[in-house]
Coordinates of C-alpha atoms in Angstrom, one line a residue:
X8 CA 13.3 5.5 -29.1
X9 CA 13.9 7.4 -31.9
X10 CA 17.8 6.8 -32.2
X11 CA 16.8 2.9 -31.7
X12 CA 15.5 3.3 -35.1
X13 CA 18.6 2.9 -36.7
X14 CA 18.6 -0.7 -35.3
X15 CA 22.6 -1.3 -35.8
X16 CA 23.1 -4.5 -33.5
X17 CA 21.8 -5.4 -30.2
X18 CA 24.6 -3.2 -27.9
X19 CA 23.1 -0.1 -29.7
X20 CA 19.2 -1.1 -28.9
X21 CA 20.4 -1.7 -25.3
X22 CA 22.0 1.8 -25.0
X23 CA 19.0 3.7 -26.8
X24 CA 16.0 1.6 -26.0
X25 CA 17.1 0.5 -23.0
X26 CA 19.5 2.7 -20.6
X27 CA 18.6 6.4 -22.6
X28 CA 14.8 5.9 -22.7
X29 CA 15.0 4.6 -19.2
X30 CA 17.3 7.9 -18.2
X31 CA 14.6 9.8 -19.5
X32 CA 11.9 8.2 -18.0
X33 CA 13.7 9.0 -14.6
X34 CA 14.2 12.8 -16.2
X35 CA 10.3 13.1 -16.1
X36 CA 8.5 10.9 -14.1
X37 CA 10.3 12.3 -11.2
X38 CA 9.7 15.7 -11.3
X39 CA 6.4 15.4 -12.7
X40 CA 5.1 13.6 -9.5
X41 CA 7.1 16.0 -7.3
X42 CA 5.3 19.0 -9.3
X43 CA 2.2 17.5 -8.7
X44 CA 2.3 17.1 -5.3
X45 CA 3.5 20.8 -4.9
X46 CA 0.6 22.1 -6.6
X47 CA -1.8 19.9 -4.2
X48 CA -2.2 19.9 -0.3
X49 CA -5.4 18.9 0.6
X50 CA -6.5 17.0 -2.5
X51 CA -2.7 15.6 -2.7
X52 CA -4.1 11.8 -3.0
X53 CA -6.8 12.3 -5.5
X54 CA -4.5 14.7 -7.7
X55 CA -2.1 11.9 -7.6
X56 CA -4.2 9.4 -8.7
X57 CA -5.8 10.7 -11.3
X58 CA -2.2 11.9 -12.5
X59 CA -1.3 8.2 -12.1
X60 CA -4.3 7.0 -14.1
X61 CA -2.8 8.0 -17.3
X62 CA -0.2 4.8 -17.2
X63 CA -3.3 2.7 -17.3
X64 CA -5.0 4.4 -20.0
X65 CA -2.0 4.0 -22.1
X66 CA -1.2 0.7 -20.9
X67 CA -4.1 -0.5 -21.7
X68 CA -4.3 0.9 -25.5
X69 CA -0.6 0.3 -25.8
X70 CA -0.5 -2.9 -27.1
X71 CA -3.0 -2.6 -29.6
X72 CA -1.8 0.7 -31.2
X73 CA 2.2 -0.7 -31.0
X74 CA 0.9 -4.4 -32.8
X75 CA -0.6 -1.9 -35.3
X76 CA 2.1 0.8 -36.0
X77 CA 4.4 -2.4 -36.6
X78 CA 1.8 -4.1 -39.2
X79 CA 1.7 -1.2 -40.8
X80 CA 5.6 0.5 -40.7
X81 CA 7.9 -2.3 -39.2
X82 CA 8.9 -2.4 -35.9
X83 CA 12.0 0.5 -36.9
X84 CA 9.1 3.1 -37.8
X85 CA 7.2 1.9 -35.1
X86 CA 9.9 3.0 -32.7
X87 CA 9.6 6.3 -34.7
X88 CA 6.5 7.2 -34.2
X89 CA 6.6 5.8 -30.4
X90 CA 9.7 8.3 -30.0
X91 CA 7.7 11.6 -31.7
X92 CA 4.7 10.7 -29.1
X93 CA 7.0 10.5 -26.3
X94 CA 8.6 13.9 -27.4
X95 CA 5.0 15.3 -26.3
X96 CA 6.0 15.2 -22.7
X97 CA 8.3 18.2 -23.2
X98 CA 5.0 20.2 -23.7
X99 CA 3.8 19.0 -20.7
X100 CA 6.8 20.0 -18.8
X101 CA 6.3 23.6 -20.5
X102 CA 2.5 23.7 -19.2
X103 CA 3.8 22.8 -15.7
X104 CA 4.3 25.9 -13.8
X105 CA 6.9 26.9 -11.0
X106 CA 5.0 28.1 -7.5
X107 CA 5.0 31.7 -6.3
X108 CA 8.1 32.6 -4.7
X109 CA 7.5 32.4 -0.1
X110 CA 7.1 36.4 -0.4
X111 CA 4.3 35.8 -2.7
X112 CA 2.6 33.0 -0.9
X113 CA 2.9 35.2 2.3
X114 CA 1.2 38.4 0.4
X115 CA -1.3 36.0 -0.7
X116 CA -2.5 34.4 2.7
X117 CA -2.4 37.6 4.4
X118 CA -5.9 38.2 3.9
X119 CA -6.3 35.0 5.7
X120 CA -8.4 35.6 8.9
X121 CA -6.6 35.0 12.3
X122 CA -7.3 31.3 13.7
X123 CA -8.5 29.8 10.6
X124 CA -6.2 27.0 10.9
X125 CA -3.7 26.6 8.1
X126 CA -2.8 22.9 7.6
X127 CA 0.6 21.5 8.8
X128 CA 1.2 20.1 5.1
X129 CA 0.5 23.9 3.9
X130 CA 2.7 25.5 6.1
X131 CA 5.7 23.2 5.0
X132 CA 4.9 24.3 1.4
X133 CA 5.3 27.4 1.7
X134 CA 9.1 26.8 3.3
X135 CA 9.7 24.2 0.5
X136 CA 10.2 26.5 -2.7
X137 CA 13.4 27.5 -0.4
X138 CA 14.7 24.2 -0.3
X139 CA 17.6 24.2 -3.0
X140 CA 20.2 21.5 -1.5
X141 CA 19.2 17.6 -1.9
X142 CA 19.2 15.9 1.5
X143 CA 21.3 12.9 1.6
X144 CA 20.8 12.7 5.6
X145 CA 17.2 11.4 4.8
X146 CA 18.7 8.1 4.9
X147 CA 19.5 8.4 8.6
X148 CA 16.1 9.4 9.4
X149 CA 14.5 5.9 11.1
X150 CA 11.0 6.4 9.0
X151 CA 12.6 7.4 6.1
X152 CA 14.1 4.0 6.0
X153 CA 11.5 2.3 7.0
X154 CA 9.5 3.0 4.1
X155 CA 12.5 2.7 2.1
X156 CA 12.5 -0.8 2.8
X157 CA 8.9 -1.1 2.5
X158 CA 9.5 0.0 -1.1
X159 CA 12.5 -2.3 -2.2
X160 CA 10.0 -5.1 -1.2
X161 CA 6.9 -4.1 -2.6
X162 CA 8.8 -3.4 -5.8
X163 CA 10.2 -6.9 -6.0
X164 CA 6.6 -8.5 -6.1
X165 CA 4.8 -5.9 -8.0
X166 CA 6.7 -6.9 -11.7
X167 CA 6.3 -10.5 -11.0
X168 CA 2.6 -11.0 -12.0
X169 CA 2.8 -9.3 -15.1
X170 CA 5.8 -11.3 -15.9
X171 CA 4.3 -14.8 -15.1
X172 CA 0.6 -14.3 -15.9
X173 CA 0.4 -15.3 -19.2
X174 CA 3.1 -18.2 -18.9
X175 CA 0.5 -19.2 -16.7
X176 CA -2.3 -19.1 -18.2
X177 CA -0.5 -20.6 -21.0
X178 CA 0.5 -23.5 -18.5
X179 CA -3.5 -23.8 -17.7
X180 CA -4.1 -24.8 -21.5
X181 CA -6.4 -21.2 -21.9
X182 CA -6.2 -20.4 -25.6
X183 CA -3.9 -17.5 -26.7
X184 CA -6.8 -15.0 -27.4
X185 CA -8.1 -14.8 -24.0
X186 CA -5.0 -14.9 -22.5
X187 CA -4.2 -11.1 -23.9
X188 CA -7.1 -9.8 -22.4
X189 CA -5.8 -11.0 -18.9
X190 CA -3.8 -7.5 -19.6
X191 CA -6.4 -5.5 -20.9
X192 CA -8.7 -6.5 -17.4
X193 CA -5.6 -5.8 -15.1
X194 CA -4.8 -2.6 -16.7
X195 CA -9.0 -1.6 -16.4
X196 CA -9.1 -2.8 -12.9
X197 CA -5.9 -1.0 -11.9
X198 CA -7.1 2.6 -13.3
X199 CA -10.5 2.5 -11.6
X200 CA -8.6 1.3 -8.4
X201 CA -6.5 4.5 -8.4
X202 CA -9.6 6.7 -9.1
X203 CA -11.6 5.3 -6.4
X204 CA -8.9 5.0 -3.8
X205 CA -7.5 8.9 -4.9
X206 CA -11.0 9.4 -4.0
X207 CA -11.4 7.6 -0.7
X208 CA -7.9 8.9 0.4
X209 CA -9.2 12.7 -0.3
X210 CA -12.3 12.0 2.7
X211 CA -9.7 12.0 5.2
X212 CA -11.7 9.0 6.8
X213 CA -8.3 6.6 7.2
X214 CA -4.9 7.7 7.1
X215 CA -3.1 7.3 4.4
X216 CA -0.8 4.7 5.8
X217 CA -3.6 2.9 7.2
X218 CA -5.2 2.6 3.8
X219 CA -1.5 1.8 2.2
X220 CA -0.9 -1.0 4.2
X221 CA -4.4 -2.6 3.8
X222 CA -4.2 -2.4 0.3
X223 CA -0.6 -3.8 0.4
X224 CA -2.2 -6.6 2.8
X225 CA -5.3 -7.5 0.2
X226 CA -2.6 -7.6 -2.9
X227 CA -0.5 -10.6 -0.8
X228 CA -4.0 -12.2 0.1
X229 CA -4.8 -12.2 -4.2
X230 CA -1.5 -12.9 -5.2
X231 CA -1.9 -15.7 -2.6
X232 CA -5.4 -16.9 -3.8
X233 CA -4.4 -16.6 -7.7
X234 CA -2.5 -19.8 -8.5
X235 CA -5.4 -21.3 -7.2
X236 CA -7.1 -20.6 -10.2
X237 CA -7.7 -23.8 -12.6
X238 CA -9.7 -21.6 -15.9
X239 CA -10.0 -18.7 -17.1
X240 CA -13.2 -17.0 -15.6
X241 CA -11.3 -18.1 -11.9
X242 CA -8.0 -16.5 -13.1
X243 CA -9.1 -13.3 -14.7
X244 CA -11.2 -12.9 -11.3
X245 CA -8.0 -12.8 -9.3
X246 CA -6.1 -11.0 -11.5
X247 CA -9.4 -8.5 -11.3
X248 CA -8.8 -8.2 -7.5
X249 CA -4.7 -7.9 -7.8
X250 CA -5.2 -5.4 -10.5
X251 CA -7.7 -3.1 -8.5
X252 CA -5.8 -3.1 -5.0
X253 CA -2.3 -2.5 -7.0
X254 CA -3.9 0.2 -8.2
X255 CA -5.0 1.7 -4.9
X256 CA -1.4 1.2 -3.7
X257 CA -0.2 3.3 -6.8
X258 CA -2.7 6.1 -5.8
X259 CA -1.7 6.5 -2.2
X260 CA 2.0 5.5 -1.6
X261 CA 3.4 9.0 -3.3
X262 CA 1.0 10.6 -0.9
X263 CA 2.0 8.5 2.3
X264 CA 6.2 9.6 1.8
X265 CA 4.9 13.2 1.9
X266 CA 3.1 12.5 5.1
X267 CA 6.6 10.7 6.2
X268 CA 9.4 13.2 5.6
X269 CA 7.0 16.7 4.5
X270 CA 6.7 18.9 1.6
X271 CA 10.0 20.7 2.5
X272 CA 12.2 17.3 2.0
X273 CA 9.7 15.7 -0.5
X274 CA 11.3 16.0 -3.5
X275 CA 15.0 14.6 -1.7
X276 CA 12.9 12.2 -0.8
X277 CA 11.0 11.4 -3.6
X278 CA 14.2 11.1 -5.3
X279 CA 16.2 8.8 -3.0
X280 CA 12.9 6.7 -2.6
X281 CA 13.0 6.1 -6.3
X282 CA 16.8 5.4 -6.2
X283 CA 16.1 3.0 -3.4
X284 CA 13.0 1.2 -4.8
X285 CA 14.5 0.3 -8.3
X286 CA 16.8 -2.1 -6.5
X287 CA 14.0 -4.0 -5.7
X288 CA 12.2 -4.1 -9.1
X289 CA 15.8 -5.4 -10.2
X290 CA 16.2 -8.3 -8.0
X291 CA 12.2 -9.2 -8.0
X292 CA 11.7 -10.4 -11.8
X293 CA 15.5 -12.7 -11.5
X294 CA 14.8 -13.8 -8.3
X295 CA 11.4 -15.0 -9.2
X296 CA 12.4 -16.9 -11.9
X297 CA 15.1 -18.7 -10.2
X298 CA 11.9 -19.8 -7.9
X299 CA 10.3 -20.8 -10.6
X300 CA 13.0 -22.9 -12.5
X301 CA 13.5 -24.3 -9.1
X302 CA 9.9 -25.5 -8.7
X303 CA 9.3 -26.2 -12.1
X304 CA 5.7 -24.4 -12.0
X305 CA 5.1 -20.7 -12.6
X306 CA 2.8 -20.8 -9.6
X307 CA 5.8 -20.5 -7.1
X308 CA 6.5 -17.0 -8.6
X309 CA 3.2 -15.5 -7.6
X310 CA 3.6 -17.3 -3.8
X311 CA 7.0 -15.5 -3.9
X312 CA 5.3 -11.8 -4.9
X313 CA 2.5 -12.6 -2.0
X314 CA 5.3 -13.7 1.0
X315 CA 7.5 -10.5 -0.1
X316 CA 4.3 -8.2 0.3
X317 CA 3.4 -9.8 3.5
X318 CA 6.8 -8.8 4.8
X319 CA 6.5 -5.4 3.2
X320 CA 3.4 -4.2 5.2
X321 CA 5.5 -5.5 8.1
X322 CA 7.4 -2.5 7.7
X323 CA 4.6 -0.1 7.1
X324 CA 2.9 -1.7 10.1
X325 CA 6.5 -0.4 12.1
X326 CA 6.4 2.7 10.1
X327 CA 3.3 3.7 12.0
X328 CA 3.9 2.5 15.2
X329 CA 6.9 4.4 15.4
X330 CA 5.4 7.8 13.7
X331 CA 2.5 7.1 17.1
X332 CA 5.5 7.3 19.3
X333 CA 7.2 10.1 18.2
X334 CA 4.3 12.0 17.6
X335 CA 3.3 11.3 21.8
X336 CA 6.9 11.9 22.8
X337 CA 5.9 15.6 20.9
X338 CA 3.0 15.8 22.6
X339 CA 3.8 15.3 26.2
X340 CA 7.4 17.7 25.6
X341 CA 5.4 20.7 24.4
X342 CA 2.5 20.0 27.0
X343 CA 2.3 23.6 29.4
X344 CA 3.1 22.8 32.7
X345 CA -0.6 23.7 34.6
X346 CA -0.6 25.2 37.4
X347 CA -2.2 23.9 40.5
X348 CA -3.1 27.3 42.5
X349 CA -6.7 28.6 41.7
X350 CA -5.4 32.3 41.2
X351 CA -2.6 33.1 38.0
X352 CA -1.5 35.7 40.5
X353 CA -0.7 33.5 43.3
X354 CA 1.2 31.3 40.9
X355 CA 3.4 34.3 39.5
X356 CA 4.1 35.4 43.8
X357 CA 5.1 31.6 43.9
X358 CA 7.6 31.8 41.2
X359 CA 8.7 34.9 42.6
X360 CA 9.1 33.9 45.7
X361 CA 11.1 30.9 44.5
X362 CA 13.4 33.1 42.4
X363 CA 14.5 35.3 45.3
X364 CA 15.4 32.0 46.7
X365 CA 17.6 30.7 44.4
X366 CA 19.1 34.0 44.5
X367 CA 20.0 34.0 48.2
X368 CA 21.0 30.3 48.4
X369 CA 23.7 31.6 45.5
X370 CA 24.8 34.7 47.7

């Protein structure tokens, strides 16, 4: 941001603005959310959401602040000052502590009474701060890919609203003053979704891929009912509704790929999921307005983001069918073998008995 200050032509905005401030992004969104989730097992959601809720915060006093920072310096020492605020992150990389190393973690729960029951998610942690090598073989796990596909097509239809609300709006003759709080209600709606769902998620009353793919379902049924809308009190309702549930999806779907692959492959994963996803939120935006130039109304873009998510939650809905599966093949593999005799000393003469046998049959 800072470099794009310069301003020479449009190549050099593209390479600054554009492909090093996106680079960066990658740099530190990444391992932020990874760090996060290492530093929280059993409040993994709600940490996660409320880490989350900062992009809605910012989103929503973004505009504001960035119309004002160009009124007042141009839009080159706007990109200044933009670029010193983002330069703030590095100090909250600095305040972001490594874990204690596994010899540490084991001195520390050794005063941890017998049969207390230490969570499967906590026991993966402490054999993740081993894990040095990224996994590539992830993608040959079957959930892994499943949810990787779930991702590619809920990133196709989450830019599209954003992208076509206010053309539409526009297109329903709303003046240009209420349209720009269309934003300012989705960004509201969206934080308080991710607190309350981070929330929610932290009960433990649904699993978290229940909740995912109810939330995925509600943002197809609003993205559905929203070119229905014909003013703007009926339009900033739905975009209320898709602002709150997209929010709620935000909130839990970090969560729901550490459930999928565990804490010691979550940050291969996390990365490869990322990797994976941004394919979709590059083909969403073009592909939606090829719909639209096709249909000649910007509703068609909104009924394209609410078909794509309806096929998304597909996936989840296979996701955790086949998680059920595996986790009853598990069950009935690791099952003891019970023993029908009512004394345990009959049943060790028995297997005795059947030993010697074996033995003689083999003589």
């Amino acid at each position: 941001m800072a470099l794009g200050f310069l301003g020479l032509n449009m190549v050099w905005m593209y390479a600054t603005t554009g492909f090093l401030q996106g680079l960066g992004i990658s740099f530190s969104w990444t391992p932020a959310i990874s760090i996060v989730s290492h530093y929280f097992s059993k409040k993994r959601a709600l940490a996660n959401a409320i880490a989350s809720a900062g992009e809605c915060a910012f989103a929503f006093t973004f505009g504001p602040f960035f119309q004002w920072l160009i009124g007042q310096y141009g839009w080159k020492g706007a990109l200044l000052i933009i670029g010193g605020i983002q330069l703030n992150i590095c100090v909250c990389g600095v305040l972001m502590r490594p874990l204690k190393s596994n010899c540490c973690l084991e001195a520390s729960h050794s005063e941890t009474p017998p049969g207390s029951g230490a969570s499967r998610i906590e026991k993966e942690e402490k054999s993740s701060t081993t894990h040095k090598t990224f996994n590539w073989m992830l993608v040959r796990r079957p959930e892994f890919v499943l949810y990787a596909m779930f991702g590619i097509l809920a990133a196709m239809s989450f830019f599209v609203p954003p992208l076509f609300l206010v053309p539409l709006s526009y297109s329903l003759g709303i003046d240009e003053s209420w349209t720009a709080s269309l934003l300012s209600i989705l960004a509201m709606v969206d934080f308080a979704g991710r607190l309350l769902c981070g929330w929610y998620a932290n009960l433990h009353v649904t699993k978290t891929i229940h909740l995912l793919t109810m939330t995925i379902t509600l943002i197809s049924t609003s993205l559905m009912l929203l070119p229905l809308a014909n003013n703007y009190l009926s339009l900033a309702i739905f975009t209320g509704f898709y602002g709150f549930f997209f929010g709620t999806t935000v909130a839990v779907h970090i969560t729901v790929l550490a459930d999928v692959v565990g804490m010691s492959d979550f940050d291969s994963a996390l990365g490869l999921f990322m990797l994976i996803r941004s394919t979709g939120g590059f083909l969403g935006p073009p592909l939606a307005g090829l719909i639209v130039d096709m249909a000649g109304d910007y509703k068609a873009g909104f009924y394209m983001a609410g078909a794509t998510l309806v096929l998304a939650a597909v996936f989840l809905v296979i996701l955790d069918q086949f998680q059920q599966r595996s986790e009853r093949g598990s069950q009935t593999n690791t099952k003891p073998e019970k023993s029908t005799l009512p004394y345990p000393s009959l049943h060790f003469l028995k297997l005795q008995n059947r030993s010697y046998q074996e033995h003689d049959v083999v003589v």
